[in-house]
Short mmCIF file of C-alpha atoms in Angstrom, two decimals:
data_model
loop_
_atom_site.label_atom_id
_atom_site.label_comp_id
_atom_site.label_asym_id
_atom_site.label_seq_id
_atom_site.Cartn_x
_atom_site.Cartn_y
_atom_site.Cartn_z
CA MET A 20 -15.62 23.47 8.27
CA ALA A 21 -12.63 25.49 9.46
CA GLY A 22 -9.70 26.32 7.01
CA ASP A 23 -7.50 24.19 9.29
CA ASP A 24 -9.88 21.23 9.54
CA LYS A 25 -10.17 21.51 5.70
CA ALA A 26 -6.33 21.67 5.21
CA ARG A 27 -5.77 18.59 7.73
CA LEU A 28 -8.44 16.52 6.16
CA LYS A 29 -6.59 16.94 2.57
CA LEU A 30 -3.52 16.03 4.16
CA LEU A 31 -5.20 12.68 5.59
CA GLU A 32 -6.64 11.88 2.88
CA ARG A 33 -3.38 12.36 0.53
CA GLU A 34 -1.70 10.03 3.17
CA VAL A 35 -4.48 7.41 3.25
CA LYS A 36 -4.05 7.29 -0.55
CA GLU A 37 -0.22 6.45 -0.12
CA LEU A 38 -0.41 3.80 2.16
CA ARG A 39 -3.22 2.03 0.33
CA ARG A 40 -0.90 2.18 -2.75
CA ALA A 41 2.37 1.08 -0.38
CA ASN A 42 -0.02 -1.89 0.74
CA GLU A 43 -0.75 -2.98 -2.74
CA ILE A 44 2.64 -2.76 -3.86
CA LEU A 45 3.91 -4.97 -0.81
CA ARG A 46 1.10 -7.22 -1.57
CA LYS A 47 1.99 -8.34 -4.71
CA ALA A 48 5.70 -8.32 -3.88
CA SER A 49 4.81 -10.92 -1.37
CA ALA A 50 3.04 -12.52 -3.88
CA TYR A 51 5.60 -12.88 -6.43
CA PHE A 52 8.05 -13.96 -3.77
CA ALA A 53 5.91 -16.40 -2.39
CA MET A 54 5.07 -17.58 -6.13
CA ALA A 55 9.44 -17.95 -6.26
CA GLU A 56 9.79 -19.89 -3.39
CA PHE A 57 6.89 -22.29 -4.61
CA ASP A 58 8.34 -22.79 -8.03
CA ARG A 59 11.61 -23.04 -6.38
CA ARG A 60 10.68 -26.23 -4.07
CA GLU A 61 8.97 -27.83 -6.95
CA ARG A 62 12.51 -28.14 -9.16
#
């Protein structure tokens, strides 16, 4: 694998890691707000 390819792969792997982390945060936030709405409607 050429040096440019290795650098590109490293960059893409870092980007995938960041996007997965962002998705997890958004998933948790969505669940939190859904529960807050559910609790609000029960009262």
